[in-house]
C-alpha cells in the first residue's frame, strides 16, 4: 500500500505540473493584453501595468515566476481587482463552492443508493419502472436547464424556495437539486443493476434460507459488494459535480468560486484564471486519489501494487 501511495503521489505531481503548464501556455498564447479594454489607459499606463504584473517579461521568465507563486501558495493580486489577491478570492469563494459540492454529493449518493435498492427489491414492479424512468430523465436533462425550470416553477411561480445569494439552508435546495439529479440518477441505475446481480449470489440465498429479513440481507450482506461499482465511478461524478458548480453558481447568483472564475475569463484576469484552475485541479486530483484509497479499503480483497494498478 505504501509503494502504491508513493507511486500515486508522483503521478499526481506530474499530472498537476502538466495542467499548470498547459494553463500557462493557453493563457499566454491568447493575443492582446488584459488592459486593452481599459479605454482610459494610455500606452504609458498600460506598459506600467504590464510591467507591474510581469506581463512584459519573456514567456519563460513568466513561467518560472508562475511556478514560484504556486510553490509558495501565493498567486498574487487580481488584475481587475487590485485590492484583492487571488488567495483572498479563493479563501472567500471556495468554502461556499465546497459546501455546495459536498451537500450535493451527500444528497446524490444517499438518495441514489436508496432509489437503486428500492428498484432492485421491486424488480419489474411499478416502483422499479417509475424510479428508473425518473432516473433516465435525470440523466437526460442538463443541470443548467433543470436549474432554470426549478427557478421558474418553485421560486417564481409558486414561491416555495428563495433563489439568488447564499444566506440560509433554504437557498441551498434548488442549486443542490439541480446539481444532484444527474449523479443521483446514475448512482441509482448502477446500484439497481449491481444489487440485482448480488442478490442472486449463493451467500444471499443462504441468508434468506436462515430467515433473515430482506432489509437486513440488503444492508448487512449485499450492499457492500453492490457499492463497489458505485465507488469506482465516484471519481468521475466528483469531477462533474465540482466543475458543474461553476455554471450553477452563476445561474443562482451564488458567491462561490464559479462567480470569480467566469468573471476572470471574461475580463482576462490571468492570475485569477490560473490560480483557480490550479487550485481546483489539485483539489480534484486529491479527491480522486482518496476515492482510489477508499476503493481498496472497502474491498480488502483488492491489493494495491507498486505499479499503480490494482490486483485482487
mmCIF file of C-alpha atoms in Angstrom:
data_model
loop_
_atom_site.group_PDB
_atom_site.id
_atom_site.type_symbol
_atom_site.label_atom_id
_atom_site.label_comp_id
_atom_site.label_asym_id
_atom_site.label_seq_id
_atom_site.Cartn_x
_atom_site.Cartn_y
_atom_site.Cartn_z
ATOM 1 C CA UNK A 1 0.000 0.000 0.000
ATOM 2 C CA UNK A 2 2.838 2.424 0.865
ATOM 3 C CA UNK A 3 4.519 1.863 -2.501
ATOM 4 C CA UNK A 4 1.201 2.378 -4.251
ATOM 5 C CA UNK A 5 0.590 5.647 -2.387
ATOM 6 C CA UNK A 6 4.086 6.948 -3.204
ATOM 7 C CA UNK A 7 3.625 5.976 -6.844
ATOM 8 C CA UNK A 8 0.279 7.749 -6.990
ATOM 9 C CA UNK A 9 1.713 10.862 -5.339
ATOM 10 C CA UNK A 10 4.408 11.011 -8.022
ATOM 11 C CA UNK A 11 1.799 10.608 -10.766
ATOM 12 C CA UNK A 12 -0.337 13.299 -9.142
ATOM 13 C CA UNK A 13 2.611 15.704 -9.080
ATOM 14 C CA UNK A 14 3.356 15.106 -12.772
ATOM 15 C CA UNK A 15 -0.319 15.465 -13.688
ATOM 16 C CA UNK A 16 -0.580 18.748 -11.810
ATOM 17 C CA UNK A 17 2.588 20.038 -13.478
ATOM 18 C CA UNK A 18 1.137 19.222 -16.917
ATOM 19 C CA UNK A 19 -2.087 21.066 -16.034
ATOM 20 C CA UNK A 20 -0.094 24.046 -14.774
ATOM 21 C CA UNK A 21 1.996 24.160 -17.938
ATOM 22 C CA UNK A 22 -0.964 23.798 -20.290
ATOM 23 C CA UNK A 23 -2.880 26.511 -18.432
ATOM 24 C CA UNK A 24 0.066 28.881 -18.692
ATOM 25 C CA UNK A 25 0.581 28.150 -22.393
ATOM 26 C CA UNK A 26 -3.095 28.721 -23.178
ATOM 27 C CA UNK A 27 -3.195 31.979 -21.237
ATOM 28 C CA UNK A 28 -0.042 33.406 -22.793
ATOM 29 C CA UNK A 29 -0.959 32.304 -26.324
ATOM 30 C CA UNK A 30 -4.091 34.466 -26.334
ATOM 31 C CA UNK A 31 -3.269 37.633 -28.322
ATOM 32 C CA UNK A 32 -3.601 41.030 -26.705
ATOM 33 C CA UNK A 33 -3.416 42.212 -23.122
ATOM 34 C CA UNK A 34 -5.849 42.249 -20.177
ATOM 35 C CA UNK A 35 -5.556 46.035 -20.239
ATOM 36 C CA UNK A 36 -6.652 46.505 -23.842
ATOM 37 C CA UNK A 37 -10.245 47.034 -22.742
ATOM 38 C CA UNK A 38 -9.298 49.866 -20.387
ATOM 39 C CA UNK A 39 -10.328 52.812 -22.508
ATOM 40 C CA UNK A 40 -8.981 55.370 -20.062
ATOM 41 C CA UNK A 41 -5.463 53.949 -20.027
ATOM 42 C CA UNK A 42 -2.898 55.353 -22.408
ATOM 43 C CA UNK A 43 0.093 53.428 -23.717
ATOM 44 C CA UNK A 44 2.372 54.509 -20.870
ATOM 45 C CA UNK A 45 -0.076 53.485 -18.162
ATOM 46 C CA UNK A 46 -0.734 50.177 -19.908
ATOM 47 C CA UNK A 47 3.007 49.481 -20.165
ATOM 48 C CA UNK A 48 3.456 50.261 -16.470
ATOM 49 C CA UNK A 49 0.605 47.928 -15.547
ATOM 50 C CA UNK A 50 2.026 45.106 -17.663
ATOM 51 C CA UNK A 51 5.425 45.632 -16.001
ATOM 52 C CA UNK A 52 3.776 45.550 -12.563
ATOM 53 C CA UNK A 53 2.176 42.173 -13.319
ATOM 54 C CA UNK A 54 5.318 40.820 -15.088
ATOM 55 C CA UNK A 55 3.455 40.603 -18.404
ATOM 56 C CA UNK A 56 6.277 42.446 -20.166
ATOM 57 C CA UNK A 57 8.807 39.725 -19.384
ATOM 58 C CA UNK A 58 9.711 36.845 -21.751
ATOM 59 C CA UNK A 59 7.390 33.816 -21.544
ATOM 60 C CA UNK A 60 9.962 31.566 -19.859
ATOM 61 C CA UNK A 61 10.522 34.145 -17.095
ATOM 62 C CA UNK A 62 6.764 34.472 -16.625
ATOM 63 C CA UNK A 63 6.524 30.688 -16.423
ATOM 64 C CA UNK A 64 9.211 30.450 -13.737
ATOM 65 C CA UNK A 65 7.544 33.224 -11.727
ATOM 66 C CA UNK A 66 4.259 31.401 -12.164
ATOM 67 C CA UNK A 67 5.754 28.147 -10.818
ATOM 68 C CA UNK A 68 7.277 30.041 -7.893
ATOM 69 C CA UNK A 69 3.903 31.535 -6.993
ATOM 70 C CA UNK A 70 2.329 28.062 -6.994
ATOM 71 C CA UNK A 71 5.088 26.510 -4.894
ATOM 72 C CA UNK A 72 4.804 29.322 -2.338
ATOM 73 C CA UNK A 73 0.965 29.242 -2.482
ATOM 74 C CA UNK A 74 0.926 32.926 -3.363
ATOM 75 C CA UNK A 75 -0.979 33.513 -6.611
ATOM 76 C CA UNK A 76 -0.511 37.267 -6.491
ATOM 77 C CA UNK A 77 -3.032 40.108 -6.885
ATOM 78 C CA UNK A 78 -6.019 40.094 -9.188
ATOM 79 C CA UNK A 79 -5.594 42.304 -12.247
ATOM 80 C CA UNK A 80 -9.185 43.533 -12.298
ATOM 81 C CA UNK A 81 -9.451 43.764 -8.511
ATOM 82 C CA UNK A 82 -6.035 45.129 -7.470
ATOM 83 C CA UNK A 83 -7.090 45.437 -3.837
ATOM 84 C CA UNK A 84 -7.821 41.693 -3.728
ATOM 85 C CA UNK A 85 -5.317 38.870 -4.030
ATOM 86 C CA UNK A 86 -6.173 35.578 -5.691
ATOM 87 C CA UNK A 87 -5.660 33.895 -2.321
ATOM 88 C CA UNK A 88 -8.308 36.199 -0.820
ATOM 89 C CA UNK A 89 -10.771 35.296 -3.573
ATOM 90 C CA UNK A 90 -10.076 31.584 -3.076
ATOM 91 C CA UNK A 91 -10.473 31.783 0.705
ATOM 92 C CA UNK A 92 -13.755 33.671 0.301
ATOM 93 C CA UNK A 93 -15.316 31.723 -2.573
ATOM 94 C CA UNK A 94 -14.041 28.161 -2.128
ATOM 95 C CA UNK A 95 -15.808 27.400 1.206
ATOM 96 C CA UNK A 96 -19.143 28.227 -0.431
ATOM 97 C CA UNK A 97 -18.412 26.124 -3.510
ATOM 98 C CA UNK A 98 -17.099 23.316 -1.303
ATOM 99 C CA UNK A 99 -20.240 23.379 0.840
ATOM 100 C CA UNK A 100 -22.427 23.248 -2.262
ATOM 101 C CA UNK A 101 -20.394 20.386 -3.709
ATOM 102 C CA UNK A 102 -20.311 18.338 -0.500
ATOM 103 C CA UNK A 103 -24.045 18.686 0.148
ATOM 104 C CA UNK A 104 -24.712 17.742 -3.480
ATOM 105 C CA UNK A 105 -22.509 14.639 -3.246
ATOM 106 C CA UNK A 106 -24.136 13.504 0.006
ATOM 107 C CA UNK A 107 -27.648 14.001 -1.387
ATOM 108 C CA UNK A 108 -26.791 12.292 -4.692
ATOM 109 C CA UNK A 109 -25.110 9.272 -3.078
ATOM 110 C CA UNK A 110 -27.666 8.622 -0.329
ATOM 111 C CA UNK A 111 -30.744 9.152 -2.488
ATOM 112 C CA UNK A 112 -29.237 7.327 -5.462
ATOM 113 C CA UNK A 113 -28.362 4.250 -3.390
ATOM 114 C CA UNK A 114 -31.777 4.147 -1.701
ATOM 115 C CA UNK A 115 -33.632 4.520 -5.004
ATOM 116 C CA UNK A 116 -31.453 1.814 -6.574
ATOM 117 C CA UNK A 117 -32.104 -0.583 -3.682
ATOM 118 C CA UNK A 118 -35.866 0.001 -3.807
ATOM 119 C CA UNK A 119 -35.892 -0.561 -7.580
ATOM 120 C CA UNK A 120 -33.921 -3.792 -7.198
ATOM 121 C CA UNK A 121 -36.167 -5.147 -4.452
ATOM 122 C CA UNK A 122 -39.242 -4.285 -6.536
ATOM 123 C CA UNK A 123 -37.738 -5.634 -9.758
ATOM 124 C CA UNK A 124 -40.164 -5.443 -12.711
ATOM 125 C CA UNK A 125 -42.713 -3.760 -10.479
ATOM 126 C CA UNK A 126 -44.320 -0.329 -10.660
ATOM 127 C CA UNK A 127 -41.700 1.244 -8.356
ATOM 128 C CA UNK A 128 -38.917 -0.213 -10.467
ATOM 129 C CA UNK A 129 -40.275 1.204 -13.718
ATOM 130 C CA UNK A 130 -41.173 4.532 -12.099
ATOM 131 C CA UNK A 131 -37.806 5.124 -10.435
ATOM 132 C CA UNK A 132 -35.797 4.069 -13.472
ATOM 133 C CA UNK A 133 -37.930 6.242 -15.733
ATOM 134 C CA UNK A 134 -37.238 9.229 -13.498
ATOM 135 C CA UNK A 135 -33.560 8.290 -13.495
ATOM 136 C CA UNK A 136 -33.474 8.371 -17.296
ATOM 137 C CA UNK A 137 -34.987 11.855 -17.237
ATOM 138 C CA UNK A 138 -32.469 12.940 -14.624
ATOM 139 C CA UNK A 139 -29.553 11.811 -16.772
ATOM 140 C CA UNK A 140 -31.014 13.319 -19.948
ATOM 141 C CA UNK A 141 -31.725 16.853 -18.698
ATOM 142 C CA UNK A 142 -28.614 19.098 -18.345
ATOM 143 C CA UNK A 143 -28.269 20.705 -14.925
ATOM 144 C CA UNK A 144 -28.418 24.278 -16.273
ATOM 145 C CA UNK A 145 -31.775 23.577 -17.961
ATOM 146 C CA UNK A 146 -33.082 21.863 -14.834
ATOM 147 C CA UNK A 147 -31.892 24.841 -12.771
ATOM 148 C CA UNK A 148 -33.864 27.214 -14.998
ATOM 149 C CA UNK A 149 -37.005 25.070 -14.690
ATOM 150 C CA UNK A 150 -36.647 24.864 -10.907
ATOM 151 C CA UNK A 151 -36.284 28.628 -10.600
ATOM 152 C CA UNK A 152 -39.278 29.260 -12.847
ATOM 153 C CA UNK A 153 -41.595 26.802 -11.123
ATOM 154 C CA UNK A 154 -40.517 26.627 -7.474
ATOM 155 C CA UNK A 155 -39.113 30.125 -6.988
ATOM 156 C CA UNK A 156 -41.071 32.373 -9.363
ATOM 157 C CA UNK A 157 -44.448 30.746 -9.988
ATOM 158 C CA UNK A 158 -45.068 29.120 -6.598
ATOM 159 C CA UNK A 159 -42.516 30.986 -4.439
ATOM 160 C CA UNK A 160 -41.732 27.862 -2.413
ATOM 161 C CA UNK A 161 -37.958 28.336 -2.257
ATOM 162 C CA UNK A 162 -35.864 31.501 -2.395
ATOM 163 C CA UNK A 163 -33.271 31.937 -5.104
ATOM 164 C CA UNK A 164 -30.134 34.009 -5.579
ATOM 165 C CA UNK A 165 -27.372 34.526 -2.985
ATOM 166 C CA UNK A 166 -26.372 32.053 -0.262
ATOM 167 C CA UNK A 167 -27.917 33.102 3.035
ATOM 168 C CA UNK A 168 -29.807 30.147 4.512
ATOM 169 C CA UNK A 169 -30.366 26.386 4.073
ATOM 170 C CA UNK A 170 -33.462 27.226 2.021
ATOM 171 C CA UNK A 171 -31.217 28.888 -0.574
ATOM 172 C CA UNK A 172 -29.343 25.587 -0.969
ATOM 173 C CA UNK A 173 -32.342 23.484 -2.004
ATOM 174 C CA UNK A 174 -32.704 24.455 -5.672
ATOM 175 C CA UNK A 175 -28.989 24.527 -6.617
ATOM 176 C CA UNK A 176 -28.417 21.211 -4.832
ATOM 177 C CA UNK A 177 -31.380 19.650 -6.664
ATOM 178 C CA UNK A 178 -30.090 20.951 -9.994
ATOM 179 C CA UNK A 179 -26.611 19.543 -9.353
ATOM 180 C CA UNK A 180 -27.559 16.274 -7.632
ATOM 181 C CA UNK A 181 -30.241 14.996 -10.029
ATOM 182 C CA UNK A 182 -27.949 13.645 -12.727
ATOM 183 C CA UNK A 183 -25.382 11.884 -10.472
ATOM 184 C CA UNK A 184 -28.232 10.578 -8.306
ATOM 185 C CA UNK A 185 -29.828 9.012 -11.391
ATOM 186 C CA UNK A 186 -26.529 7.440 -12.468
ATOM 187 C CA UNK A 187 -25.918 6.006 -8.984
ATOM 188 C CA UNK A 188 -29.499 4.711 -8.795
ATOM 189 C CA UNK A 189 -29.277 2.838 -12.080
ATOM 190 C CA UNK A 190 -25.856 1.409 -11.246
ATOM 191 C CA UNK A 191 -26.909 0.386 -7.731
ATOM 192 C CA UNK A 192 -30.021 -1.322 -9.101
ATOM 193 C CA UNK A 193 -28.103 -3.366 -11.676
ATOM 194 C CA UNK A 194 -25.344 -4.454 -9.268
ATOM 195 C CA UNK A 195 -27.830 -5.149 -6.483
ATOM 196 C CA UNK A 196 -29.834 -7.428 -8.784
ATOM 197 C CA UNK A 197 -26.636 -9.344 -9.553
ATOM 198 C CA UNK A 198 -25.545 -9.585 -5.910
ATOM 199 C CA UNK A 199 -28.974 -10.784 -4.766
ATOM 200 C CA UNK A 200 -28.549 -13.899 -6.931
ATOM 201 C CA UNK A 201 -25.305 -14.936 -5.201
ATOM 202 C CA UNK A 202 -25.164 -18.096 -3.090
ATOM 203 C CA UNK A 203 -24.375 -16.346 0.195
ATOM 204 C CA UNK A 204 -27.508 -14.218 -0.225
ATOM 205 C CA UNK A 205 -29.580 -17.343 -0.824
ATOM 206 C CA UNK A 206 -28.064 -18.800 2.348
ATOM 207 C CA UNK A 207 -29.022 -15.668 4.308
ATOM 208 C CA UNK A 208 -32.579 -15.945 3.007
ATOM 209 C CA UNK A 209 -32.675 -19.616 3.989
ATOM 210 C CA UNK A 210 -31.739 -18.628 7.558
ATOM 211 C CA UNK A 211 -34.843 -16.458 7.692
ATOM 212 C CA UNK A 212 -33.161 -13.050 7.770
ATOM 213 C CA UNK A 213 -35.357 -10.095 6.875
ATOM 214 C CA UNK A 214 -34.976 -8.635 3.366
ATOM 215 C CA UNK A 215 -33.680 -5.291 4.635
ATOM 216 C CA UNK A 216 -31.115 -6.983 6.899
ATOM 217 C CA UNK A 217 -29.937 -9.068 3.962
ATOM 218 C CA UNK A 218 -29.613 -5.969 1.820
ATOM 219 C CA UNK A 219 -27.847 -3.644 4.262
ATOM 220 C CA UNK A 220 -25.729 -6.188 6.130
ATOM 221 C CA UNK A 221 -24.729 -8.617 3.380
ATOM 222 C CA UNK A 222 -25.473 -7.326 -0.127
ATOM 223 C CA UNK A 223 -24.935 -3.583 -0.043
ATOM 224 C CA UNK A 224 -21.173 -3.574 0.481
ATOM 225 C CA UNK A 225 -20.483 -5.638 -2.626
ATOM 226 C CA UNK A 226 -23.130 -3.787 -4.605
ATOM 227 C CA UNK A 227 -21.437 -0.454 -3.849
ATOM 228 C CA UNK A 228 -18.105 -1.379 -5.432
ATOM 229 C CA UNK A 229 -19.051 -0.152 -8.944
ATOM 230 C CA UNK A 230 -20.531 2.994 -7.380
ATOM 231 C CA UNK A 231 -17.236 3.775 -5.667
ATOM 232 C CA UNK A 232 -15.464 3.158 -8.977
ATOM 233 C CA UNK A 233 -17.385 5.921 -10.750
ATOM 234 C CA UNK A 234 -17.267 8.345 -7.818
ATOM 235 C CA UNK A 235 -14.160 9.982 -9.249
ATOM 236 C CA UNK A 236 -15.966 10.863 -12.466
ATOM 237 C CA UNK A 237 -19.049 12.029 -10.577
ATOM 238 C CA UNK A 238 -16.936 14.204 -8.291
ATOM 239 C CA UNK A 239 -15.341 15.863 -11.302
ATOM 240 C CA UNK A 240 -18.733 16.508 -12.870
ATOM 241 C CA UNK A 241 -20.208 17.935 -9.669
ATOM 242 C CA UNK A 242 -17.257 20.174 -8.808
ATOM 243 C CA UNK A 243 -16.980 21.622 -12.307
ATOM 244 C CA UNK A 244 -20.752 21.853 -12.630
ATOM 245 C CA UNK A 245 -20.926 24.146 -9.608
ATOM 246 C CA UNK A 246 -19.409 26.942 -11.716
ATOM 247 C CA UNK A 247 -22.424 27.079 -14.026
ATOM 248 C CA UNK A 248 -24.978 26.570 -11.250
ATOM 249 C CA UNK A 249 -23.367 29.277 -9.129
ATOM 250 C CA UNK A 250 -23.752 31.727 -11.988
ATOM 251 C CA UNK A 251 -27.408 30.812 -12.519
ATOM 252 C CA UNK A 252 -28.313 31.099 -8.825
ATOM 253 C CA UNK A 253 -26.011 34.085 -8.137
ATOM 254 C CA UNK A 254 -24.078 32.135 -5.519
ATOM 255 C CA UNK A 255 -20.904 33.976 -4.428
ATOM 256 C CA UNK A 256 -18.642 30.964 -4.834
ATOM 257 C CA UNK A 257 -15.599 30.307 -6.993
ATOM 258 C CA UNK A 258 -17.745 29.982 -10.101
ATOM 259 C CA UNK A 259 -18.504 33.685 -9.986
ATOM 260 C CA UNK A 260 -14.843 34.696 -9.824
ATOM 261 C CA UNK A 261 -13.756 32.132 -12.414
ATOM 262 C CA UNK A 262 -16.323 33.152 -15.047
ATOM 263 C CA UNK A 263 -15.684 36.843 -14.426
ATOM 264 C CA UNK A 264 -11.927 36.313 -14.688
ATOM 265 C CA UNK A 265 -12.336 34.649 -18.100
ATOM 266 C CA UNK A 266 -14.491 37.492 -19.392
ATOM 267 C CA UNK A 267 -12.043 40.058 -18.038
ATOM 268 C CA UNK A 268 -8.899 38.081 -18.907
ATOM 269 C CA UNK A 269 -7.716 38.245 -15.327
ATOM 270 C CA UNK A 270 -4.736 35.902 -15.747
ATOM 271 C CA UNK A 271 -3.788 35.440 -12.060
ATOM 272 C CA UNK A 272 -7.362 34.517 -11.089
ATOM 273 C CA UNK A 273 -7.783 32.155 -14.056
ATOM 274 C CA UNK A 274 -4.526 30.332 -13.435
ATOM 275 C CA UNK A 275 -4.851 30.325 -9.642
ATOM 276 C CA UNK A 276 -8.401 28.967 -9.738
ATOM 277 C CA UNK A 277 -7.535 26.342 -12.351
ATOM 278 C CA UNK A 278 -4.524 25.077 -10.440
ATOM 279 C CA UNK A 279 -6.356 25.091 -7.111
ATOM 280 C CA UNK A 280 -9.336 23.142 -8.418
ATOM 281 C CA UNK A 281 -7.128 20.749 -10.372
ATOM 282 C CA UNK A 282 -5.085 19.957 -7.263
ATOM 283 C CA UNK A 283 -8.261 19.528 -5.212
ATOM 284 C CA UNK A 284 -9.816 17.208 -7.793
ATOM 285 C CA UNK A 285 -6.632 15.116 -8.126
ATOM 286 C CA UNK A 286 -6.526 14.665 -4.342
ATOM 287 C CA UNK A 287 -10.200 13.672 -4.260
ATOM 288 C CA UNK A 288 -9.658 11.071 -6.999
ATOM 289 C CA UNK A 289 -6.719 9.708 -5.020
ATOM 290 C CA UNK A 290 -8.867 9.400 -1.889
ATOM 291 C CA UNK A 291 -11.545 7.595 -3.909
ATOM 292 C CA UNK A 292 -8.949 5.037 -5.036
ATOM 293 C CA UNK A 293 -7.809 4.515 -1.454
ATOM 294 C CA UNK A 294 -11.423 4.131 -0.311
ATOM 295 C CA UNK A 295 -11.938 1.545 -3.059
ATOM 296 C CA UNK A 296 -9.151 -0.576 -1.598
ATOM 297 C CA UNK A 297 -10.409 -0.158 1.978
ATOM 298 C CA UNK A 298 -13.990 -1.050 1.028
ATOM 299 C CA UNK A 299 -12.901 -4.345 -0.511
ATOM 300 C CA UNK A 300 -9.964 -5.933 1.400
ATOM 301 C CA UNK A 301 -9.561 -8.470 -1.403
ATOM 302 C CA UNK A 302 -8.087 -5.711 -3.588
ATOM 303 C CA UNK A 303 -4.337 -5.317 -3.208
ATOM 304 C CA UNK A 304 -2.576 -2.194 -4.428
ATOM 305 C CA UNK A 305 0.635 -2.893 -6.277
ATOM 306 C CA UNK A 306 3.596 -0.579 -6.767
ATOM 307 C CA UNK A 307 2.905 -0.194 -10.486
ATOM 308 C CA UNK A 308 -0.112 1.976 -9.708
ATOM 309 C CA UNK A 309 -2.682 -0.667 -10.544
ATOM 310 C CA UNK A 310 -4.930 -2.967 -8.577
ATOM 311 C CA UNK A 311 -4.784 -6.720 -8.293
ATOM 312 C CA UNK A 312 -7.250 -8.906 -6.484
#
